[in-house]
Amino acid sequence: IDVDTVVVSVGVSPNPLIPKSMKELDVSSWGTIKVNKETLQSSISDIFAGGDIVRGGATVILAMGDGRMAATSMNKYIKEKVRNIISLVKEFKTIGDILDFASK
């Protein structure tokens, strides 16, 4: 899988470096990342989070469940982005259409 960054976290409490380094990321007063509870998507649409960075110190079982949920959500999110791109590309009839769109 081609990715920009993968963060592996091992510990029992949230690491403050990630939330502090991304000012657009919604963070609770406890330093945990706020996410949609059904998708684990953060306030930055391309970032999903789970485990201690969302819950605070919790069990590995909960973190594993979060990982599975986040992976499922990421899969749906990426597929939707690809569908949107394909739909957009299908609207282009000529190279000129593509260049006009790209210049906007």
Short mmCIF file of C-alpha atoms in Angstrom, two decimals:
data_model
loop_
_atom_site.label_atom_id
_atom_site.label_comp_id
_atom_site.label_asym_id
_atom_site.label_seq_id
_atom_site.Cartn_x
_atom_site.Cartn_y
_atom_site.Cartn_z
CA ILE A 1 0.00 0.00 0.00
CA ASP A 2 1.41 3.37 -0.98
CA VAL A 3 1.09 5.81 1.95
CA ASP A 4 2.68 9.07 3.04
CA THR A 5 2.89 8.27 6.75
CA VAL A 6 2.03 5.44 9.11
CA VAL A 7 2.16 6.10 12.83
CA VAL A 8 2.66 3.09 15.07
CA SER A 9 1.89 3.82 18.68
CA VAL A 10 2.77 1.70 21.68
CA GLY A 11 1.97 2.97 25.15
CA VAL A 12 -0.74 3.61 27.66
CA SER A 13 -1.52 7.28 27.14
CA PRO A 14 -1.89 9.69 24.22
CA ASN A 15 1.32 11.06 22.75
CA PRO A 16 0.92 14.86 22.57
CA LEU A 17 3.28 15.32 19.61
CA ILE A 18 0.80 14.50 16.85
CA PRO A 19 -2.10 16.66 18.05
CA LYS A 20 0.27 19.56 18.78
CA SER A 21 1.92 19.32 15.36
CA MET A 22 -1.40 19.55 13.48
CA LYS A 23 -3.28 22.67 14.54
CA GLU A 24 -6.34 21.81 12.38
CA LEU A 25 -6.89 18.59 14.33
CA ASP A 26 -9.69 18.80 16.92
CA VAL A 27 -8.34 17.66 20.28
CA SER A 28 -10.11 17.19 23.62
CA SER A 29 -9.01 18.89 26.84
CA TRP A 30 -7.31 15.57 27.74
CA GLY A 31 -5.16 15.68 24.60
CA THR A 32 -7.03 12.95 22.75
CA ILE A 33 -8.01 13.30 19.11
CA LYS A 34 -11.73 13.89 18.57
CA VAL A 35 -13.20 11.56 15.94
CA ASN A 36 -16.53 10.53 14.49
CA LYS A 37 -17.43 7.60 16.73
CA GLU A 38 -18.84 5.55 13.83
CA THR A 39 -15.97 6.04 11.34
CA LEU A 40 -13.04 7.17 13.53
CA GLN A 41 -12.46 9.97 11.00
CA SER A 42 -10.92 13.09 12.54
CA SER A 43 -11.57 16.75 11.80
CA ILE A 44 -8.97 16.40 9.03
CA SER A 45 -10.81 14.21 6.52
CA ASP A 46 -7.76 12.16 5.47
CA ILE A 47 -6.87 11.25 9.07
CA PHE A 48 -8.44 8.40 11.01
CA ALA A 49 -7.48 7.56 14.59
CA GLY A 50 -8.25 5.05 17.30
CA GLY A 51 -6.88 3.45 20.44
CA ASP A 52 -5.25 5.46 23.21
CA ILE A 53 -4.92 8.64 21.11
CA VAL A 54 -8.74 8.72 20.94
CA ARG A 55 -9.84 6.92 24.12
CA GLY A 56 -7.01 7.71 26.49
CA GLY A 57 -5.44 4.71 28.22
CA ALA A 58 -7.56 1.64 27.43
CA THR A 59 -7.21 -2.04 26.62
CA VAL A 60 -5.42 -3.50 23.63
CA ILE A 61 -8.69 -5.22 22.69
CA LEU A 62 -10.40 -1.84 22.28
CA ALA A 63 -7.43 -0.51 20.31
CA MET A 64 -7.55 -3.53 17.99
CA GLY A 65 -11.27 -2.98 17.45
CA ASP A 66 -10.60 0.66 16.66
CA GLY A 67 -7.95 -0.40 14.15
CA ARG A 68 -10.41 -2.67 12.37
CA MET A 69 -13.10 0.01 12.36
CA ALA A 70 -10.68 2.66 11.09
CA ALA A 71 -9.43 0.34 8.33
CA THR A 72 -13.00 -0.33 7.18
CA SER A 73 -13.76 3.40 7.23
CA MET A 74 -10.58 4.25 5.33
CA ASN A 75 -11.44 1.68 2.68
CA LYS A 76 -14.90 3.22 2.18
CA TYR A 77 -13.44 6.74 2.17
CA ILE A 78 -10.79 5.94 -0.44
CA LYS A 79 -13.26 4.07 -2.67
CA GLU A 80 -15.59 7.08 -2.57
CA LYS A 81 -12.75 9.44 -3.50
CA VAL A 82 -11.81 7.18 -6.43
CA ARG A 83 -15.46 7.03 -7.59
CA ASN A 84 -15.64 10.83 -7.49
CA ILE A 85 -12.44 11.16 -9.52
CA ILE A 86 -13.66 8.64 -12.11
CA SER A 87 -17.00 10.46 -12.40
CA LEU A 88 -15.19 13.75 -12.90
CA VAL A 89 -12.82 12.33 -15.52
CA LYS A 90 -15.75 10.83 -17.45
CA GLU A 91 -17.18 14.34 -17.85
CA PHE A 92 -14.13 15.47 -19.81
CA LYS A 93 -14.58 15.13 -23.57
CA THR A 94 -11.27 16.58 -24.76
CA ILE A 95 -7.78 17.36 -23.54
CA GLY A 96 -8.88 21.00 -23.57
CA ASP A 97 -11.58 20.20 -21.00
CA ILE A 98 -8.95 18.68 -18.72
CA LEU A 99 -6.59 21.64 -19.14
CA ASP A 100 -9.40 24.11 -18.48
CA PHE A 101 -10.34 22.25 -15.30
CA ALA A 102 -6.72 22.02 -14.14
CA SER A 103 -6.20 25.75 -14.59
CA LYS A 104 -9.03 26.62 -12.16
#
